[in-house]
CSV table of C-alpha atoms and ligand atoms in Angstrom, one decimal:
chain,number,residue,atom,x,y,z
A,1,UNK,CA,25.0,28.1,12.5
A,2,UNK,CA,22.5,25.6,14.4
A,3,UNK,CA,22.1,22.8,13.4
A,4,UNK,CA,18.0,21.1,13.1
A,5,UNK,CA,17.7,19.2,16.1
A,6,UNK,CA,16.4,15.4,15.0
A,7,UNK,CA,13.0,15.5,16.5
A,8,UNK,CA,12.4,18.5,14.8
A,9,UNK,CA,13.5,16.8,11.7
A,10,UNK,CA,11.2,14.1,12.4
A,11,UNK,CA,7.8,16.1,12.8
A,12,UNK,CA,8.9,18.1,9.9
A,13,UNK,CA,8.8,14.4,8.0
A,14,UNK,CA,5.8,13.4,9.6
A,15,UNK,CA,4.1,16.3,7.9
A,16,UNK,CA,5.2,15.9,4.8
A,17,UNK,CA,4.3,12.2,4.6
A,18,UNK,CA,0.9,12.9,5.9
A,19,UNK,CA,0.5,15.3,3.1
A,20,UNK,CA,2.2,12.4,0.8
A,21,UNK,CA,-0.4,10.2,1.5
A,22,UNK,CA,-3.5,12.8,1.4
A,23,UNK,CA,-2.1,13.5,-2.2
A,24,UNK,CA,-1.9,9.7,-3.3
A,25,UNK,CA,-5.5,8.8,-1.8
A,26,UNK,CA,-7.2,11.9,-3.9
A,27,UNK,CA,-5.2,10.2,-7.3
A,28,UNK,CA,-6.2,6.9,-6.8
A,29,UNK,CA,-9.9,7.9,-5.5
A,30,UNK,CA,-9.8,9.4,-9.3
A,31,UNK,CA,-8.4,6.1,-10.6
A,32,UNK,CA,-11.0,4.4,-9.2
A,33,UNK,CA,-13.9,6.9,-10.2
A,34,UNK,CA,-11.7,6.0,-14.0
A,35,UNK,CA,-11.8,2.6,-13.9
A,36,UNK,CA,-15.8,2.2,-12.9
A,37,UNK,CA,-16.3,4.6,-15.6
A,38,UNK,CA,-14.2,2.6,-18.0
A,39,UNK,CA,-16.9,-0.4,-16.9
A,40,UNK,CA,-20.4,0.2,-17.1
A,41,UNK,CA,-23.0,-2.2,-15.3
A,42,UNK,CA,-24.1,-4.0,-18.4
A,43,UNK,CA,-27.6,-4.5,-16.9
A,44,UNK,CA,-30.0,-3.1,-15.1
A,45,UNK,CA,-30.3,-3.3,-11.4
A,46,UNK,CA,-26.7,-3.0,-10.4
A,47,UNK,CA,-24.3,-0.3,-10.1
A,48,UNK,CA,-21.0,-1.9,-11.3
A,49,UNK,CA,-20.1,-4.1,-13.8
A,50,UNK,CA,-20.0,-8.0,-13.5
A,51,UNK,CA,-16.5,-8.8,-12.5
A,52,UNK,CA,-15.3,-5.2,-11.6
A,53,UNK,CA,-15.3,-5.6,-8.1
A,54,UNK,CA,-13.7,-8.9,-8.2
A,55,UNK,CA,-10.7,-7.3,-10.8
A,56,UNK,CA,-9.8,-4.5,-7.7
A,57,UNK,CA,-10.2,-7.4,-4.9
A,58,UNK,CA,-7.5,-9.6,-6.8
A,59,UNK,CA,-5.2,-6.3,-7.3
A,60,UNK,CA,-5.3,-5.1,-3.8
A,61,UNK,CA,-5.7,-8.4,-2.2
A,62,UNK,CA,-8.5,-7.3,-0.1
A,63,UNK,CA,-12.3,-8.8,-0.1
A,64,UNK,CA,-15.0,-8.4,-2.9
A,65,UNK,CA,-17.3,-6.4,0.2
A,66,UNK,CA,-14.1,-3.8,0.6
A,67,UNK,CA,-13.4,-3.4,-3.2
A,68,UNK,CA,-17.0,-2.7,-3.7
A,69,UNK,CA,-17.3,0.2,-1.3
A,70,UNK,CA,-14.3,1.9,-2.1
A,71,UNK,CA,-15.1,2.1,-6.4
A,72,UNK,CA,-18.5,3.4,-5.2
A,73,UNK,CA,-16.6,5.7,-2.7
A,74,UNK,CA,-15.1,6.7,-4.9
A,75,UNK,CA,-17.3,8.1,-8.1
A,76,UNK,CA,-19.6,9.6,-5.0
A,77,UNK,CA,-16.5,11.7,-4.4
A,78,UNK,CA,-15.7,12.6,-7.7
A,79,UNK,CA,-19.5,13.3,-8.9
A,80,UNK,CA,-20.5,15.2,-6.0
A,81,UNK,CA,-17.8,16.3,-3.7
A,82,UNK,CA,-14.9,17.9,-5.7
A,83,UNK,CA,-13.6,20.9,-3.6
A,84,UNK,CA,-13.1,18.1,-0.7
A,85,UNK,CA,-10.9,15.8,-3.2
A,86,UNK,CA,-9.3,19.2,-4.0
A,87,UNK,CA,-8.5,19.9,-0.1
A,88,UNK,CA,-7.4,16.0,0.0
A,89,UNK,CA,-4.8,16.5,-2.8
A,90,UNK,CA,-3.1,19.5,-1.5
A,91,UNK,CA,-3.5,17.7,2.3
A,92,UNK,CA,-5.4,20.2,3.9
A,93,UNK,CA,-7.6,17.4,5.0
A,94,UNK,CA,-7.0,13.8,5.4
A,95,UNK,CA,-9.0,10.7,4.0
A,96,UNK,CA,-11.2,9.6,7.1
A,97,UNK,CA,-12.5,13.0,7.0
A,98,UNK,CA,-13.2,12.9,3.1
A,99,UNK,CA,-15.1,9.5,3.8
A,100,UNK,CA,-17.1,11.7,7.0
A,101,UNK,CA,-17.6,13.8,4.1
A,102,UNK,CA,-19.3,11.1,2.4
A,103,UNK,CA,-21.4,9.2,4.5
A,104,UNK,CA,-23.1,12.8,6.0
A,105,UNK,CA,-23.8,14.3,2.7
A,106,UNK,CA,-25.4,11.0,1.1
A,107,UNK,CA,-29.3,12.0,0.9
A,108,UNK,CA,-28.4,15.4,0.4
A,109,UNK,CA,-29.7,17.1,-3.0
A,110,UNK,CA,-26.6,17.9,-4.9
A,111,UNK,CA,-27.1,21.7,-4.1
A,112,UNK,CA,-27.2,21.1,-0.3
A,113,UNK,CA,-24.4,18.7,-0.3
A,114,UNK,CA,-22.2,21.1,-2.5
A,115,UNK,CA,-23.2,23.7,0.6
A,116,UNK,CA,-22.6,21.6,3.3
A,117,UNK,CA,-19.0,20.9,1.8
A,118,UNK,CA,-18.2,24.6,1.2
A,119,UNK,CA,-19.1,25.9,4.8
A,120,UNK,CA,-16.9,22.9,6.7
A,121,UNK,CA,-14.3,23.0,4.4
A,122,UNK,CA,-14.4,27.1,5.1
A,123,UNK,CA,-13.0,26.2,8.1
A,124,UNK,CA,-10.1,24.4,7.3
A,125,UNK,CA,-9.6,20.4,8.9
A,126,UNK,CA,-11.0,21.6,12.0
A,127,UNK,CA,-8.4,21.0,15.8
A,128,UNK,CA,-9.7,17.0,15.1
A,129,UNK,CA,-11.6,14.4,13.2
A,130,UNK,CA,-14.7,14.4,15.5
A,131,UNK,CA,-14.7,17.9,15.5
A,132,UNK,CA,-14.5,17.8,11.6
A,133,UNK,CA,-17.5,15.2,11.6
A,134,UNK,CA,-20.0,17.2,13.7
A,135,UNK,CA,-19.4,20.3,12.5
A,136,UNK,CA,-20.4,18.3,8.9
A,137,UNK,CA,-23.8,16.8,10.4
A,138,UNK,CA,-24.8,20.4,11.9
A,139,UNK,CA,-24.3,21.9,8.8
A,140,UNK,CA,-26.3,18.7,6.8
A,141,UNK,CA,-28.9,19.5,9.6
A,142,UNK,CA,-29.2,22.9,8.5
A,143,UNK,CA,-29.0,22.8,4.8
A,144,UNK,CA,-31.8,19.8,5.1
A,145,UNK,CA,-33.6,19.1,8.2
A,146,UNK,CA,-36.3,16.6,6.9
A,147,UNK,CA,-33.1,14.5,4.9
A,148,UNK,CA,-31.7,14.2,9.0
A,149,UNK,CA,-35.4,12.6,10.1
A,150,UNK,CA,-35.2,10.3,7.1
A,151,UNK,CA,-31.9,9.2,7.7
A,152,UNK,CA,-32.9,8.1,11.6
A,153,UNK,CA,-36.1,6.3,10.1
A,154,UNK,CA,-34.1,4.5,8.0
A,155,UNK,CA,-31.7,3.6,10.6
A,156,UNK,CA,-34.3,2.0,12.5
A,157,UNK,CA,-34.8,0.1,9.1
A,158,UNK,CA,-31.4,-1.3,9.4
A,159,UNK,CA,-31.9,-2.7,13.0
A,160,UNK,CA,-30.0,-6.1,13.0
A,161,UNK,CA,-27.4,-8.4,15.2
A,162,UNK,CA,-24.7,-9.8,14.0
A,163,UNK,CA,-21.2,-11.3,14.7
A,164,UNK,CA,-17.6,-9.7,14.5
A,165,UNK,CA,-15.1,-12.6,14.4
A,166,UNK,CA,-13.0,-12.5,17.4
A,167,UNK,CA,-9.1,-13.9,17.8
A,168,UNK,CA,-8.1,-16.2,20.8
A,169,UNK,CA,-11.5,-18.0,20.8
A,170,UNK,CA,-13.7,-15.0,21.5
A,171,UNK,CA,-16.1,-13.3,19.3
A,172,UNK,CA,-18.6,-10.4,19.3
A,173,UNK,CA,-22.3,-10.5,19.0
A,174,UNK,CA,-23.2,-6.6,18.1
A,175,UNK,CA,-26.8,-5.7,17.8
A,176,UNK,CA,-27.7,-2.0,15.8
A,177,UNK,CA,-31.1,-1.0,17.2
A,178,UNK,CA,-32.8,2.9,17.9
A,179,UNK,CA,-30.6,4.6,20.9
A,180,UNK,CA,-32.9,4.5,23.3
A,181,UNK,CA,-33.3,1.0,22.6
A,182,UNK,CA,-29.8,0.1,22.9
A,183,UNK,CA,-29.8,1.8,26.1
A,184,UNK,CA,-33.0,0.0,27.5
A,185,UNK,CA,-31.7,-3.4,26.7
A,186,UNK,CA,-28.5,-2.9,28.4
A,187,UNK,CA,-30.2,-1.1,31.7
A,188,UNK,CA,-31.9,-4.4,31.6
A,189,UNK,CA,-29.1,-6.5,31.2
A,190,UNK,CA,-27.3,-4.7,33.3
A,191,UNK,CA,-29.8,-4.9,35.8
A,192,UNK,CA,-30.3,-9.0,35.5
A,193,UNK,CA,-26.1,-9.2,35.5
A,194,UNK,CA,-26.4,-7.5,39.0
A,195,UNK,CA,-29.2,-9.6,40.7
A,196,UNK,CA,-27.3,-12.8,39.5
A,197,UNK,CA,-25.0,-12.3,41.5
A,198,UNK,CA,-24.5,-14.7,44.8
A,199,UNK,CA,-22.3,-14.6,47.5
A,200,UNK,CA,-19.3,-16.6,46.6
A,201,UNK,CA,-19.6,-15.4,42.9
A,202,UNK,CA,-15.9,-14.5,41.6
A,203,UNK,CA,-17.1,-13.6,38.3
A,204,UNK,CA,-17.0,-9.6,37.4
A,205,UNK,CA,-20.2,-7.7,36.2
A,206,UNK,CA,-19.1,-7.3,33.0
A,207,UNK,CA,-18.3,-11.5,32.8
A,208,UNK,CA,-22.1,-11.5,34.7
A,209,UNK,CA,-23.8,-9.5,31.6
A,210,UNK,CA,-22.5,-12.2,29.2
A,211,UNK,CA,-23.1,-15.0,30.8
A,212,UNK,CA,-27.3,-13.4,31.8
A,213,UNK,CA,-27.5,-12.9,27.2
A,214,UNK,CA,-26.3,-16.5,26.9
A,215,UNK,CA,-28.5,-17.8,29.5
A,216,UNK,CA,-31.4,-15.7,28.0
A,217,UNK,CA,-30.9,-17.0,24.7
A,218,UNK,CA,-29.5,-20.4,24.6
A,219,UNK,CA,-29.6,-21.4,28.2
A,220,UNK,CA,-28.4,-25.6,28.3
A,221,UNK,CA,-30.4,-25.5,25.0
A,222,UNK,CA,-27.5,-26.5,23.2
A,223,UNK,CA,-29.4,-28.7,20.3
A,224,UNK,CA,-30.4,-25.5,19.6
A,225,UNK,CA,-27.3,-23.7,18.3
A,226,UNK,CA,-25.9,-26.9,16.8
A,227,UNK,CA,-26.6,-26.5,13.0
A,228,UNK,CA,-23.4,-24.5,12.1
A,229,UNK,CA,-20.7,-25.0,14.2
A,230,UNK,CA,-17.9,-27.7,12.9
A,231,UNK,CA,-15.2,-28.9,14.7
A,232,UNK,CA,-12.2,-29.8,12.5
A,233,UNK,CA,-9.4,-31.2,14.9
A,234,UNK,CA,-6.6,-33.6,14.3
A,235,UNK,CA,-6.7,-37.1,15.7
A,236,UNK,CA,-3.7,-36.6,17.6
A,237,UNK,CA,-4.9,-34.0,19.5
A,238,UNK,CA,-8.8,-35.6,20.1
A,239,UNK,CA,-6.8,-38.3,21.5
A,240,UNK,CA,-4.6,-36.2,23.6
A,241,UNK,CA,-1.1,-36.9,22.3
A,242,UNK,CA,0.1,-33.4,21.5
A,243,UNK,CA,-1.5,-29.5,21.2
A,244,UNK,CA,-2.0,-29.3,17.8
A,245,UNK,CA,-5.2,-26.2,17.1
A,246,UNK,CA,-7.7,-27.2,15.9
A,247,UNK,CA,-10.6,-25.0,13.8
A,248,UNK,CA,-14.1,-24.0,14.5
A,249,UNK,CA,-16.1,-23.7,11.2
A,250,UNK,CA,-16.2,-20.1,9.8
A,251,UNK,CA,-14.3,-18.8,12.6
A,252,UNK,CA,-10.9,-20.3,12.0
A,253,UNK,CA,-8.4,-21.7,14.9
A,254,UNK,CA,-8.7,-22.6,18.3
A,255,UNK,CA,-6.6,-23.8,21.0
A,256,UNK,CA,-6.3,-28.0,21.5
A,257,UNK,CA,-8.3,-27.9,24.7
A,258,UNK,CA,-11.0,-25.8,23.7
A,259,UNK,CA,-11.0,-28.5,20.4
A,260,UNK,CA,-11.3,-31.4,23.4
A,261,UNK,CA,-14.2,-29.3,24.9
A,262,UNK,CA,-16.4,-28.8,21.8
A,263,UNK,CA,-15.8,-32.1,20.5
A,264,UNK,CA,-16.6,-34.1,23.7
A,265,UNK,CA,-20.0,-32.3,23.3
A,266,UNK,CA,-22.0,-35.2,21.2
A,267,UNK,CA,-23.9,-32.3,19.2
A,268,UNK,CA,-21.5,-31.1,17.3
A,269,UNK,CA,-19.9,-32.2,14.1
A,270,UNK,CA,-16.3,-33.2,14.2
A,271,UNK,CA,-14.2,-33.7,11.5
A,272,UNK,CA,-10.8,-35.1,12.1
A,273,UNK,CA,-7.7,-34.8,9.7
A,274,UNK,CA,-4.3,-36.4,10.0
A,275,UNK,CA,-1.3,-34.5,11.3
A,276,UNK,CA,-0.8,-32.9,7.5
A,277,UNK,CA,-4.4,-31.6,7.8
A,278,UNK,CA,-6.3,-33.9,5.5
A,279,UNK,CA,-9.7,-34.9,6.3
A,280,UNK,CA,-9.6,-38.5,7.6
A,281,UNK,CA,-13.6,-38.4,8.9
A,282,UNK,CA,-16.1,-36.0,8.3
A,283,UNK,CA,-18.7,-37.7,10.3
A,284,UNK,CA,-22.2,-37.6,8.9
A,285,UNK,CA,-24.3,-35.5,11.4
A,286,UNK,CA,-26.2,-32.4,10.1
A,287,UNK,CA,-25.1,-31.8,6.2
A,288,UNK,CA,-27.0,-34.2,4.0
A,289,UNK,CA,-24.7,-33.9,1.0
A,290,UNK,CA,-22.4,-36.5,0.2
A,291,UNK,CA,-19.0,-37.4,1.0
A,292,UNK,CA,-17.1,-36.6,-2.0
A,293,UNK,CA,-19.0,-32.7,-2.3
A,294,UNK,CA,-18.4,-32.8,2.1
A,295,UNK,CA,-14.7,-33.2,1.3
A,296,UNK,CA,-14.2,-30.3,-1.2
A,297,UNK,CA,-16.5,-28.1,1.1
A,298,UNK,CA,-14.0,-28.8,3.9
A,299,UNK,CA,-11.2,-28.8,1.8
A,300,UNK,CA,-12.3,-25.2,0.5
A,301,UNK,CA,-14.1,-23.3,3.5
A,302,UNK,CA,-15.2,-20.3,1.2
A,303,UNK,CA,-16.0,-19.7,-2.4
A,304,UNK,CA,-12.8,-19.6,-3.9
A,305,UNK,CA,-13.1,-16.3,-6.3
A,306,UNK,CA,-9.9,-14.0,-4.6
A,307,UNK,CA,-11.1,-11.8,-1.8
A,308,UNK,CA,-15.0,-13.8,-1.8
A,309,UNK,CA,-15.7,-15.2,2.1
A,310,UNK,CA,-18.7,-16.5,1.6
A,311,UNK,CA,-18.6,-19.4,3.9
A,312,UNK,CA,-18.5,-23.2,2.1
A,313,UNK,CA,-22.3,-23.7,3.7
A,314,UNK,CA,-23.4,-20.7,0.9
A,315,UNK,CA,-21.2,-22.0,-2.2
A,316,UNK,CA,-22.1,-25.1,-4.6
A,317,UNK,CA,-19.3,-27.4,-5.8
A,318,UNK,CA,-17.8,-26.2,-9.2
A,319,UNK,CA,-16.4,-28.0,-11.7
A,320,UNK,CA,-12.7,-26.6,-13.0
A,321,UNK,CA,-12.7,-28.1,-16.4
A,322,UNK,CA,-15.7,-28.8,-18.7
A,323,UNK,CA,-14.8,-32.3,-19.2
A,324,UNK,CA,-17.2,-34.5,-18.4
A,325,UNK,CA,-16.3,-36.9,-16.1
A,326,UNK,CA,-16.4,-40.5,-17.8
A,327,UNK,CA,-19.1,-42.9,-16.1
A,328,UNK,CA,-16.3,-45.0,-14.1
A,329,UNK,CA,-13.9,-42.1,-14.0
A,330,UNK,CA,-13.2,-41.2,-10.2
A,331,UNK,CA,-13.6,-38.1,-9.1
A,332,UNK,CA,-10.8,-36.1,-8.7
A,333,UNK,CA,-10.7,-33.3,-5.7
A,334,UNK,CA,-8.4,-31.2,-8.5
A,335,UNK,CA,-11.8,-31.1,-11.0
A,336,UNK,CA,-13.5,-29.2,-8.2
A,337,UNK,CA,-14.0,-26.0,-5.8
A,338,UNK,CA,-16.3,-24.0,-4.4
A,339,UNK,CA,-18.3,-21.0,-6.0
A,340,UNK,CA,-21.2,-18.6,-4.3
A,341,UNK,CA,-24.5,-18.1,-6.1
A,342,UNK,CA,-22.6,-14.7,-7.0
A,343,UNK,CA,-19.5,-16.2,-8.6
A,344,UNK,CA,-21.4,-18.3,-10.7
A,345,UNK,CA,-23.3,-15.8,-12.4
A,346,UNK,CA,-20.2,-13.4,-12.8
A,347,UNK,CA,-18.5,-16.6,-14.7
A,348,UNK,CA,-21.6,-17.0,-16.7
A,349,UNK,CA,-21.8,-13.4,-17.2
A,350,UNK,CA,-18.8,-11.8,-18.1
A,351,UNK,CA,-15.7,-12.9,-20.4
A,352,UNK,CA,-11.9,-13.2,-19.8
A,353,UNK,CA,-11.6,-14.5,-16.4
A,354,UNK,CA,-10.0,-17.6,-16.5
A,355,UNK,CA,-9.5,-20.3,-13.9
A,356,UNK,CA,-7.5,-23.2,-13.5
A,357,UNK,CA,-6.5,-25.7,-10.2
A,358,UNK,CA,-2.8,-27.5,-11.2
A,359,UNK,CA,-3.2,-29.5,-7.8
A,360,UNK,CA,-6.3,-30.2,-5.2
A,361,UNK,CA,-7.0,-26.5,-3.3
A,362,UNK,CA,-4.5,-24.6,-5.4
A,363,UNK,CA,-6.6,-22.4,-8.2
A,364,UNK,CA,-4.9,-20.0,-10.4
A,365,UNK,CA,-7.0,-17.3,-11.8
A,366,UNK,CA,-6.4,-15.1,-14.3
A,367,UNK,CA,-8.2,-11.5,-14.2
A,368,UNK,CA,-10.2,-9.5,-17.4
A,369,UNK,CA,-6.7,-7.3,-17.3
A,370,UNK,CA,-4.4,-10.2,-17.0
A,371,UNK,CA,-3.2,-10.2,-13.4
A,372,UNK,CA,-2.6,-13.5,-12.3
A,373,UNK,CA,-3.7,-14.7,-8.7
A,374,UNK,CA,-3.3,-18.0,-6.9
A,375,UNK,CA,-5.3,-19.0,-4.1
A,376,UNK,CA,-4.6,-21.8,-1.9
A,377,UNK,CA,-7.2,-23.4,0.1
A,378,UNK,CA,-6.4,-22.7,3.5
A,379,UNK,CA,-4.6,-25.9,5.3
A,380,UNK,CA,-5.9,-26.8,8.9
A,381,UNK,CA,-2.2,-27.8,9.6
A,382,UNK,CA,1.0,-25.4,8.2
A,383,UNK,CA,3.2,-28.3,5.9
A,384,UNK,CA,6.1,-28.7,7.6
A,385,UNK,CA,8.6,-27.0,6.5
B,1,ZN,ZN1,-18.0,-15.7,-4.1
């Protein structure tokens, strides 16, 4: 007798695991579709309840945008796609090809989509996931062809730019335009990046391309890109006595001599916190509002609801307890935080959530099901241990 060598042992577990975890996404997709049923939007206009959303984002510790998708995901699934959750259970095929599923059978008639399902899933999980994917929008372009020219249309309707937070001071400015657009713009700047170059230039073609969109755009027109960038850095590093990071506003930290280079430019708004990472000086330039709502804005950064990042700039200061404040009473940071326009109306909307903040930056909440959540506001400086 032979015995299993390990690596086969290990494929053979691989397997089963995948198949594990094709069989616990199809239950919980049907928890989900449960749970949204459970809560019916209780007005017209939207699709979920008030406060639904927010109840998943404090259980799976993930944001109110992610939540959102996935209970909508979800009844789509269940509704209209039901011999692809089938093939997810038993792990024939895996989640990402269930969410391809999805997004290519949205605009579909129910009939259609039902077909397009049928005929790919035929054909088992396809050799990959691309593979998978096209031979879905072949078959949507079949079973519909006018639902595929709608579909670009409306992409062109979607045209935008926007950023994609980066790490190690870097971020990404991605524009969604037409194809041949894209392509156009980039032959362009392509073409620009190439004739910039001079002789000594060190700088690659790829560094060239950036630096010919920034020029374009902003060129030393610095004034003009002023209005939302914050500088939070501790004294001791402005003044050069140690490394501490520092934080640009909405995109979080950055190294101490990147904090020396912003701040040394006179446009943009520092604000400069001890060594514990409380604000010592918010200095006055560009927000109008004052100093006691400036501190809780910095103190906060987003609207405080779990899994909510809508930046500080978007949320109005709260009050945590109805009390009213007594004419000479002083305001205490621990009576307020930060809410978006959509946290507001979900408190004045629904019942059962409950809220509290013991110290300044530290809010308790307590969900409709009774899961309790604490959020602290994010320091600019870890305590010491
Ligand atoms: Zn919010």
């Amino acid at each position: 007798m032979h015995e299993t060598k390990p690596e086969t042992r290990a494929i053979a577990s691989i397997h089963i695991a995948e198949k594990q975890q094709a069989y616990w996404a199809a239950a919980q997709i049907r928890d989900f579709a449960k749970y949204a049923e459970c809560m019916p939007p209780g007005r017209p206009g939207i699709k979920l309840a008030d406060g639904a959303p927010e109840e998943v984002a404090a259980t799976l510790h993930t944001s109110i945008r992610i939540a959102t998708q996935r209970i909508l995901e979800a009844e789509y699934i269940v509704r209209r796609l039901p011999a692809t959750l089938d093939a997810l259970e038993k792990g024939t095929i895996d989640l990402a090809r269930v969410r391809a599923t999805c997004q290519i059978t949205k605009g579909l008639s129910d009939e259609d989509a039902l077909a397009v399902e049928n005929s790919v899933l035929a054909h088992g999980p396809h050799a990959t996931y691309q593979e998978y994917r096209r031979a879905l929008r072949r078959q949507a372009m079949k079973a519909d062809p006018e639902s595929a020219e709608r579909k670009r249309k409306q992409k062109e309707e979607l045209r935008d730019v926007v950023t994609r937070k980066g790490e190690d001071g870097s971020a990404k400015l991605v524009a969604t335009m037409l194809a041949g657009e894209v392509e156009a713009t980039y032959n362009v700047l392509n073409h620009l990046a190439h004739q910039s170059k001079t002789p000594d230039d060190t700088r690659t073609l790829a560094q060239r391309r950036a630096d010919v969109l920034l020029d374009l755009l902003v060129g030393n027109d610095m004034e003009r890109v002023q209005a939302h960038i914050n500088v939070t850095v501790p004294l001791t590093t402005l003044i050069g006595l140690n490394n501490k990071p520092g934080e640009l506003s909405e995109y979080g930290p950055i190294t101490a001599e990147q904090c020396r280079e912003l701040a040394k430019n006179g446009v943009l708004r520092r604000i400069i916190t001890d060594d514990f990472g409380n604000v010592l000086e918010a200095s006055p330039r560009r927000y109008a509002s004052d100093g006691f709502a400036d501190r809780i804005r910095m103190r906060d950064r987003t609207c405080r609801q779990p899994g909510c990042r809508v930046p500080a700039r978007k949320c109005t200061v709260q009050r945590t307890s109805k009390k009213k404040a007594g004419r000479r009473r002083r305001f205490r940071e621990r009576d307020y935080f930060l809410l978006c326009k959509r946290h507001r109306l979900m408190y004045e909307r629904t019942k059962g959530w409950m809220l509290t903040q013991p110290e300044s930056g530290r809010m308790v909440f307590m969900t409709p099901t009774g899961q309790v959540r604490q959020i602290v506001a994010e320091r600019y400086e870890e305590p010491a241990a």
